[in-house]
Short mmCIF file of C-alpha atoms and ligand atoms in Angstrom, two decimals:
data_model
loop_
_atom_site.label_atom_id
_atom_site.label_comp_id
_atom_site.label_asym_id
_atom_site.label_seq_id
_atom_site.Cartn_x
_atom_site.Cartn_y
_atom_site.Cartn_z
CA UNK A 1 47.92 -4.85 48.36
CA UNK A 2 48.54 -6.82 45.16
CA UNK A 3 51.59 -8.52 46.68
CA UNK A 4 49.21 -10.40 49.00
CA UNK A 5 47.92 -12.44 46.06
CA UNK A 6 49.38 -15.85 45.19
CA UNK A 7 50.11 -17.14 41.70
CA UNK A 8 47.21 -19.27 40.47
CA UNK A 9 47.70 -22.48 38.51
CA UNK A 10 47.38 -22.21 34.71
CA UNK A 11 44.10 -23.23 33.09
CA UNK A 12 44.50 -27.03 32.72
CA UNK A 13 43.71 -27.11 28.97
CA UNK A 14 45.69 -23.99 28.01
CA UNK A 15 48.53 -25.00 30.33
CA UNK A 16 48.83 -28.37 28.62
CA UNK A 17 48.81 -26.76 25.17
CA UNK A 18 51.66 -24.49 26.33
CA UNK A 19 53.72 -27.50 27.47
CA UNK A 20 53.10 -29.11 24.08
CA UNK A 21 54.29 -25.97 22.28
CA UNK A 22 57.58 -26.18 24.22
CA UNK A 23 58.09 -29.86 23.37
CA UNK A 24 60.88 -30.16 20.77
CA UNK A 25 59.94 -33.68 19.61
CA UNK A 26 59.26 -33.31 15.84
CA UNK A 27 56.65 -36.10 16.07
CA UNK A 28 54.62 -34.44 18.84
CA UNK A 29 50.84 -34.58 18.46
CA UNK A 30 48.67 -31.81 19.94
CA UNK A 31 45.10 -32.98 20.59
CA UNK A 32 44.43 -30.54 23.44
CA UNK A 33 42.63 -27.26 22.70
CA UNK A 34 39.34 -27.31 20.74
CA UNK A 35 40.35 -25.45 17.64
CA UNK A 36 39.92 -26.79 14.12
CA UNK A 37 43.21 -27.59 12.40
CA UNK A 38 43.63 -28.46 8.73
CA UNK A 39 45.84 -31.16 7.20
CA UNK A 40 48.96 -29.08 7.82
CA UNK A 41 48.06 -28.44 11.46
CA UNK A 42 47.02 -24.82 10.86
CA UNK A 43 43.81 -23.20 12.11
CA UNK A 44 42.79 -21.54 8.82
CA UNK A 45 40.95 -18.30 8.03
CA UNK A 46 37.79 -19.05 5.99
CA UNK A 47 37.90 -17.69 2.41
CA UNK A 48 34.47 -16.11 2.97
CA UNK A 49 35.80 -14.29 6.04
CA UNK A 50 38.88 -13.13 4.11
CA UNK A 51 36.67 -11.71 1.37
CA UNK A 52 34.40 -10.00 3.88
CA UNK A 53 37.48 -8.60 5.58
CA UNK A 54 38.83 -7.10 2.36
CA UNK A 55 35.48 -5.39 1.73
CA UNK A 56 35.38 -4.13 5.30
CA UNK A 57 38.86 -2.61 5.05
CA UNK A 58 37.84 -0.76 1.87
CA UNK A 59 34.44 0.38 3.11
CA UNK A 60 35.02 1.16 6.75
CA UNK A 61 34.75 4.85 7.54
CA UNK A 62 34.56 4.80 11.33
CA UNK A 63 35.62 2.93 14.42
CA UNK A 64 32.91 4.52 16.54
CA UNK A 65 31.10 2.13 18.93
CA UNK A 66 28.53 -0.28 17.58
CA UNK A 67 25.02 0.05 19.07
CA UNK A 68 24.79 -1.70 22.49
CA UNK A 69 23.07 -4.80 21.04
CA UNK A 70 25.74 -5.03 18.30
CA UNK A 71 25.66 -5.22 14.53
CA UNK A 72 22.11 -5.50 13.14
CA UNK A 73 23.00 -7.78 10.18
CA UNK A 74 24.87 -10.06 12.56
CA UNK A 75 21.97 -10.32 14.99
CA UNK A 76 19.42 -10.94 12.24
CA UNK A 77 21.67 -13.50 10.57
CA UNK A 78 22.43 -15.34 13.80
CA UNK A 79 18.78 -15.60 14.82
CA UNK A 80 17.95 -17.13 11.42
CA UNK A 81 21.02 -19.40 11.47
CA UNK A 82 20.18 -20.83 14.86
CA UNK A 83 16.35 -20.82 14.92
CA UNK A 84 15.91 -21.42 11.15
CA UNK A 85 14.69 -18.88 8.59
CA UNK A 86 11.17 -20.34 8.74
CA UNK A 87 10.86 -20.28 12.54
CA UNK A 88 7.40 -19.27 13.80
CA UNK A 89 8.94 -17.81 16.95
CA UNK A 90 11.16 -15.54 14.82
CA UNK A 91 8.23 -14.48 12.64
CA UNK A 92 6.26 -13.60 15.80
CA UNK A 93 9.15 -11.44 17.07
CA UNK A 94 9.53 -13.69 20.12
CA UNK A 95 13.33 -13.95 19.86
CA UNK A 96 15.60 -11.10 20.88
CA UNK A 97 19.37 -11.22 20.60
CA UNK A 98 22.49 -9.36 21.62
CA UNK A 99 25.97 -9.63 20.18
CA UNK A 100 28.46 -10.85 22.79
CA UNK A 101 32.23 -11.37 23.09
CA UNK A 102 32.32 -14.99 21.93
CA UNK A 103 30.12 -17.87 23.00
CA UNK A 104 31.55 -17.32 26.48
CA UNK A 105 30.23 -13.76 26.57
CA UNK A 106 26.85 -15.05 25.35
CA UNK A 107 26.74 -17.68 28.10
CA UNK A 108 27.53 -15.02 30.63
CA UNK A 109 24.86 -12.60 29.38
CA UNK A 110 22.33 -15.46 29.34
CA UNK A 111 23.21 -16.31 32.93
CA UNK A 112 23.05 -12.66 34.03
CA UNK A 113 19.55 -12.26 32.61
CA UNK A 114 18.42 -15.55 34.18
CA UNK A 115 19.81 -14.42 37.53
CA UNK A 116 17.95 -11.10 37.24
CA UNK A 117 14.74 -13.06 36.64
CA UNK A 118 15.26 -15.69 39.33
CA UNK A 119 18.37 -15.49 41.56
CA UNK A 120 17.62 -18.85 43.16
CA UNK A 121 17.23 -20.76 39.89
CA UNK A 122 19.48 -23.84 39.76
CA UNK A 123 21.52 -24.55 36.64
CA UNK A 124 21.52 -28.23 35.70
CA UNK A 125 24.71 -29.19 33.90
CA UNK A 126 25.64 -32.43 32.17
CA UNK A 127 28.19 -34.70 33.81
CA UNK A 128 30.65 -34.08 32.27
CA UNK A 129 30.45 -30.64 30.74
CA UNK A 130 32.88 -28.07 29.37
CA UNK A 131 34.73 -26.98 32.54
CA UNK A 132 34.51 -23.27 31.70
CA UNK A 133 30.71 -23.39 32.22
CA UNK A 134 31.32 -23.46 35.95
CA UNK A 135 33.21 -20.19 36.45
CA UNK A 136 31.37 -18.39 33.63
CA UNK A 137 27.90 -19.10 34.92
CA UNK A 138 28.65 -19.79 38.57
CA UNK A 139 30.26 -16.41 39.23
CA UNK A 140 26.92 -14.76 38.40
CA UNK A 141 25.66 -16.33 41.62
CA UNK A 142 23.65 -19.25 40.27
CA UNK A 143 24.00 -22.69 41.90
CA UNK A 144 24.59 -25.91 39.96
CA UNK A 145 23.22 -29.43 40.01
CA UNK A 146 24.54 -32.19 37.79
CA UNK A 147 22.61 -34.59 35.61
CA UNK A 148 24.03 -37.89 34.36
CA UNK A 149 24.99 -37.68 30.70
CA UNK A 150 27.93 -39.77 29.49
CA UNK A 151 28.16 -43.50 29.96
CA UNK A 152 31.82 -44.49 29.73
CA UNK A 153 30.94 -48.17 29.21
CA UNK A 154 28.66 -47.74 26.19
CA UNK A 155 30.53 -44.59 25.05
CA UNK A 156 27.14 -42.95 24.55
CA UNK A 157 24.49 -40.88 26.32
CA UNK A 158 23.09 -42.34 29.54
CA UNK A 159 19.64 -41.09 28.60
CA UNK A 160 17.77 -43.00 31.32
CA UNK A 161 20.08 -41.49 33.93
CA UNK A 162 19.69 -38.03 32.41
CA UNK A 163 15.88 -38.23 32.47
CA UNK A 164 15.87 -39.62 35.99
CA UNK A 165 18.04 -36.74 37.25
CA UNK A 166 16.21 -34.04 35.34
CA UNK A 167 12.93 -35.09 36.93
CA UNK A 168 14.18 -33.09 39.90
CA UNK A 169 14.61 -29.88 37.87
CA UNK A 170 12.03 -27.41 39.14
CA UNK A 171 9.99 -24.70 37.48
CA UNK A 172 12.28 -21.94 36.14
CA UNK A 173 15.44 -23.91 36.80
CA UNK A 174 17.84 -23.73 33.86
CA UNK A 175 18.89 -26.93 32.10
CA UNK A 176 22.14 -26.36 30.22
CA UNK A 177 22.20 -28.49 27.09
CA UNK A 178 24.89 -28.68 24.41
CA UNK A 179 23.05 -27.91 21.16
CA UNK A 180 25.29 -30.33 19.23
CA UNK A 181 28.82 -31.80 19.26
CA UNK A 182 28.93 -32.21 23.05
CA UNK A 183 32.16 -30.95 24.59
CA UNK A 184 33.93 -33.02 25.93
CA UNK A 185 32.34 -36.34 24.94
CA UNK A 186 31.01 -35.93 21.36
CA UNK A 187 27.85 -37.91 22.26
CA UNK A 188 24.65 -36.06 21.28
CA UNK A 189 20.94 -36.56 21.89
CA UNK A 190 18.82 -38.11 19.11
CA UNK A 191 15.78 -36.17 17.92
CA UNK A 192 13.53 -38.57 19.85
CA UNK A 193 15.50 -37.78 22.99
CA UNK A 194 15.15 -34.02 22.37
CA UNK A 195 11.37 -34.67 22.18
CA UNK A 196 11.47 -36.23 25.63
CA UNK A 197 13.37 -33.21 26.98
CA UNK A 198 10.75 -30.94 25.40
CA UNK A 199 7.96 -32.97 27.09
CA UNK A 200 9.72 -32.66 30.44
CA UNK A 201 10.36 -28.93 30.05
CA UNK A 202 6.70 -28.41 29.14
CA UNK A 203 5.51 -30.47 32.07
CA UNK A 204 8.00 -29.30 34.74
CA UNK A 205 8.50 -25.73 33.53
CA UNK A 206 12.29 -25.74 33.43
CA UNK A 207 14.03 -23.45 30.92
CA UNK A 208 16.50 -24.92 28.41
CA UNK A 209 19.75 -22.94 28.26
CA UNK A 210 21.40 -24.09 25.06
CA UNK A 211 25.09 -23.72 24.39
CA UNK A 212 25.61 -24.09 20.65
CA UNK A 213 29.28 -23.53 19.89
CA UNK A 214 29.76 -26.07 17.07
CA UNK A 215 26.78 -25.64 14.73
CA UNK A 216 27.76 -27.04 11.33
CA UNK A 217 30.61 -29.20 12.57
CA UNK A 218 28.56 -32.29 13.46
CA UNK A 219 26.24 -33.19 10.57
CA UNK A 220 25.38 -29.83 8.98
CA UNK A 221 24.04 -26.39 9.92
CA UNK A 222 20.35 -27.34 9.98
CA UNK A 223 20.84 -30.87 11.31
CA UNK A 224 22.95 -29.61 14.23
CA UNK A 225 20.27 -27.11 15.26
CA UNK A 226 17.36 -29.57 14.89
CA UNK A 227 17.05 -30.36 18.63
CA UNK A 228 17.17 -26.70 19.61
CA UNK A 229 14.59 -25.83 16.93
CA UNK A 230 12.32 -28.60 18.16
CA UNK A 231 12.38 -27.13 21.67
CA UNK A 232 11.79 -23.63 20.26
CA UNK A 233 8.70 -24.84 18.40
CA UNK A 234 7.14 -26.16 21.59
CA UNK A 235 8.30 -24.08 24.54
CA UNK A 236 7.50 -20.56 25.67
CA UNK A 237 11.00 -19.67 26.84
CA UNK A 238 14.58 -20.63 26.13
CA UNK A 239 18.03 -19.04 26.32
CA UNK A 240 20.67 -19.71 23.66
CA UNK A 241 24.39 -18.91 23.59
CA UNK A 242 25.87 -19.23 20.09
CA UNK A 243 29.49 -18.89 19.02
CA UNK A 244 31.12 -18.09 15.67
CA UNK A 245 34.55 -19.12 16.92
CA UNK A 246 34.54 -22.58 15.38
CA UNK A 247 32.04 -22.47 12.50
CA UNK A 248 33.43 -19.20 11.09
CA UNK A 249 36.95 -19.55 12.46
CA UNK A 250 36.61 -16.22 14.31
CA UNK A 251 38.12 -17.46 17.58
CA UNK A 252 40.25 -14.44 18.48
CA UNK A 253 37.68 -11.94 17.22
CA UNK A 254 35.36 -12.92 20.11
CA UNK A 255 32.13 -13.24 18.18
CA UNK A 256 29.04 -14.71 19.80
CA UNK A 257 25.36 -14.06 20.28
CA UNK A 258 22.99 -14.47 23.23
CA UNK A 259 19.38 -15.13 22.21
CA UNK A 260 16.21 -15.19 24.24
CA UNK A 261 13.05 -16.97 23.18
CA UNK A 262 10.21 -15.28 25.05
CA UNK A 263 6.46 -15.74 25.44
CA UNK A 264 5.66 -12.58 23.46
CA UNK A 265 7.34 -9.93 21.31
CA UNK A 266 6.83 -7.40 24.13
CA UNK A 267 8.61 -9.65 26.58
CA UNK A 268 11.43 -10.26 24.06
CA UNK A 269 11.91 -6.50 23.91
CA UNK A 270 11.97 -6.21 27.71
CA UNK A 271 14.53 -9.03 27.93
CA UNK A 272 16.75 -7.32 25.35
CA UNK A 273 16.81 -4.24 27.57
CA UNK A 274 17.92 -6.47 30.47
CA UNK A 275 20.65 -8.05 28.34
CA UNK A 276 21.91 -4.62 27.25
CA UNK A 277 22.13 -3.44 30.86
CA UNK A 278 24.04 -6.63 31.78
CA UNK A 279 26.48 -6.06 28.92
CA UNK A 280 26.93 -2.40 29.87
CA UNK A 281 27.73 -3.45 33.42
CA UNK A 282 30.26 -6.10 32.30
CA UNK A 283 32.15 -4.67 29.32
CA UNK A 284 30.05 -1.76 28.07
CA UNK A 285 30.26 -2.25 24.30
CA UNK A 286 30.64 -5.29 22.06
CA UNK A 287 33.74 -5.88 19.89
CA UNK A 288 32.97 -5.00 16.26
CA UNK A 289 35.34 -6.67 13.83
CA UNK A 290 34.30 -10.33 13.97
CA UNK A 291 30.58 -9.59 14.17
CA UNK A 292 30.68 -7.25 11.18
CA UNK A 293 32.46 -9.95 9.17
CA UNK A 294 30.01 -12.63 10.29
CA UNK A 295 27.13 -10.23 9.55
CA UNK A 296 28.41 -9.80 5.98
CA UNK A 297 28.75 -13.55 5.49
CA UNK A 298 25.27 -14.17 6.85
CA UNK A 299 23.58 -11.42 4.84
CA UNK A 300 25.37 -11.73 1.48
CA UNK A 301 24.18 -14.61 -0.69
CA UNK A 302 27.49 -15.24 -2.44
CA UNK A 303 29.64 -15.00 0.69
CA UNK A 304 27.13 -17.17 2.51
CA UNK A 305 27.40 -19.85 -0.19
CA UNK A 306 31.20 -19.86 -0.04
CA UNK A 307 31.12 -20.10 3.76
CA UNK A 308 28.61 -22.97 3.79
CA UNK A 309 30.77 -24.92 1.31
CA UNK A 310 33.89 -24.36 3.37
CA UNK A 311 32.11 -25.35 6.58
CA UNK A 312 30.70 -28.48 4.98
CA UNK A 313 34.20 -29.46 3.79
CA UNK A 314 35.46 -28.99 7.36
CA UNK A 315 32.63 -31.09 8.76
CA UNK A 316 33.22 -33.85 6.21
CA UNK A 317 36.93 -33.83 6.95
CA UNK A 318 36.31 -34.26 10.68
CA UNK A 319 33.91 -37.13 10.03
CA UNK A 320 36.44 -38.68 7.64
CA UNK A 321 39.13 -38.38 10.30
CA UNK A 322 36.86 -40.14 12.78
CA UNK A 323 36.58 -43.14 10.44
CA UNK A 324 40.29 -43.19 9.68
CA UNK A 325 41.12 -43.00 13.37
CA UNK A 326 38.81 -45.91 14.16
CA UNK A 327 40.45 -48.05 11.45
CA UNK A 328 43.97 -47.06 12.43
CA UNK A 329 43.40 -47.60 16.18
CA UNK A 330 41.70 -50.93 15.61
CA UNK A 331 44.56 -52.10 13.38
CA UNK A 332 47.22 -51.00 15.92
CA UNK A 333 45.54 -52.06 19.15
CA UNK A 334 43.12 -54.83 18.15
CA UNK A 335 40.47 -53.07 20.27
CA UNK A 336 37.05 -51.72 19.33
CA UNK A 337 37.05 -47.95 18.83
CA UNK A 338 33.96 -47.82 16.62
CA UNK A 339 32.23 -45.43 19.04
CA UNK A 340 34.45 -42.61 17.66
CA UNK A 341 32.56 -42.92 14.37
CA UNK A 342 29.18 -42.50 16.08
CA UNK A 343 30.10 -39.23 17.83
CA UNK A 344 29.75 -35.68 16.53
CA UNK A 345 32.02 -32.68 16.23
CA UNK A 346 35.59 -32.21 17.30
CA UNK A 347 35.76 -34.20 20.54
CA UNK A 348 35.96 -37.75 21.75
CA UNK A 349 36.85 -39.50 24.97
CA UNK A 350 39.21 -42.30 24.00
CA UNK A 351 38.53 -44.17 27.24
CA UNK A 352 42.20 -44.32 28.33
CA UNK A 353 43.30 -44.20 31.96
CA UNK A 354 45.09 -41.16 33.40
CA UNK A 355 48.24 -43.29 33.62
CA UNK A 356 47.97 -44.10 29.88
CA UNK A 357 47.51 -40.41 29.10
CA UNK A 358 50.56 -39.46 31.17
CA UNK A 359 52.68 -42.13 29.51
CA UNK A 360 51.56 -40.95 26.07
CA UNK A 361 52.69 -37.45 26.96
CA UNK A 362 55.96 -38.35 28.67
CA UNK A 363 57.14 -41.12 26.35
CA UNK A 364 55.55 -40.25 23.01
CA UNK A 365 54.85 -36.49 23.10
CA UNK A 366 51.16 -37.16 22.43
CA UNK A 367 49.11 -34.53 24.25
CA UNK A 368 45.44 -34.94 25.24
CA UNK A 369 43.44 -33.95 28.32
CA UNK A 370 43.77 -36.11 31.45
CA UNK A 371 40.26 -37.46 30.79
CA UNK A 372 41.59 -38.75 27.41
CA UNK A 373 39.47 -36.19 25.56
CA UNK A 374 40.98 -35.58 22.16
CA UNK A 375 40.42 -32.90 19.56
CA UNK A 376 39.80 -35.10 16.52
CA UNK A 377 40.70 -32.17 14.24
CA UNK A 378 44.28 -32.39 15.56
CA UNK A 379 44.69 -35.73 13.74
CA UNK A 380 46.04 -35.68 10.18
CA UNK A 381 47.57 -37.97 7.55
CA UNK A 382 51.09 -37.39 8.81
CA UNK A 383 50.43 -38.12 12.53
CA UNK A 384 47.68 -40.76 12.52
CA UNK A 385 50.03 -43.77 12.32
CA UNK A 386 52.34 -42.42 14.98
CA UNK A 387 49.37 -41.63 17.22
CA UNK A 388 47.77 -45.08 16.87
CA UNK A 389 51.06 -46.87 17.47
CA UNK A 390 51.76 -44.74 20.53
CA UNK A 391 48.31 -45.57 21.92
CA UNK A 392 48.88 -49.26 21.19
CA UNK A 393 52.23 -49.05 23.01
CA UNK A 394 50.73 -47.65 26.23
CA UNK A 395 47.77 -50.03 26.15
C1 PLP B 401 31.04 -26.05 24.79
C2 PLP B 401 31.56 -24.69 24.47
N1 PLP B 401 30.78 -23.64 24.68
C3 PLP B 401 31.17 -22.40 24.41
C4 PLP B 401 32.43 -22.16 23.90
C5 PLP B 401 32.75 -20.72 23.67
O1 PLP B 401 33.66 -20.37 22.77
P1 PLP B 401 34.07 -18.87 22.45
O2 PLP B 401 33.86 -18.02 23.64
O3 PLP B 401 35.49 -18.98 22.04
O4 PLP B 401 33.19 -18.45 21.31
C6 PLP B 401 33.31 -23.23 23.67
C7 PLP B 401 34.68 -23.03 23.19
O5 PLP B 401 35.53 -23.87 23.22
C8 PLP B 401 32.85 -24.54 23.97
O6 PLP B 401 33.61 -25.61 23.76
#
């Protein structure tokens, strides 16, 4: 039976990263996968997480399953982190949450619950979006429509196009929005634009489905959640998928949280029961390690302070790299790359052609996605000159 199956192509992003790993050029530059890397090219473990881990090792007395909704400190901490400690919706008990295996697991649980509520809901996704949204959400059975989002000429959001397209989103359709640090383009909505989306959702009755995988890596923890919080203050319902992969460095621990803003506390409780049944059907029980660590960081004042400082340093470094990259690229190429400074988070489209990207890879061992999306956090003091000169050479 199994011998009837063909080999499938590798995931395009992971496949490219694997080719880069095999490249023996000592000057190679890896700007492919969206993981944060420090000055020495290492994806570090946060000090706060290391401390929490040491405590956990000393204290842990069992490896029995967590409860089906996951660690209680983690859930409480994540709801406050995302919705804000002073959120009226939280105070009214209108938000329920379930721990999930990464932001991906949270997206999947969110989609499963939406499908249970309305199997013919459409999911409106930005053009472009993170490619993994399609299999993760689509395999639940929901259909997609695209809305215009990125304007390659202005290197910013095509907000008029987005609004025009979203006028067709119907009642109870889901509109998938990147909470901050849009992947792949780095262009985010302004607060005024979030207001317009809130007006439309109120008027048309569509449900925002917010993917927030980079909170704290754009401008700050509260600033990055401002749009989401604005929607939560005005709308009856919303689904949120949050990830601790990037902002706590817990990538391999698979730590995420699906949250449901509901009309009432009773409905939030009913929705949690739906989410638990979906999780039971998919993987039964949540992974414990990462969520317990994140729960400690979010509930302990001292650990929380250390984590916030580390995250802020990371965020400032990325923003510093953006400026340095603009200056270096402008000096090498004589072209205007200032848009990189205006974007948020780890990603940027450089605006290079596929032929340029191929030449960079084949002749200079500089690796980025075919769309010329780069992970800004892959740039550092020792590769920035080489990178800019290589880009100048292919241009
Ligand atoms: C836009 C976006 N959403 C969600 C995720 C989910 O990440 P994870 O499942 O690793 O937490 C990622 C990871 O790269 C992402 O870029």
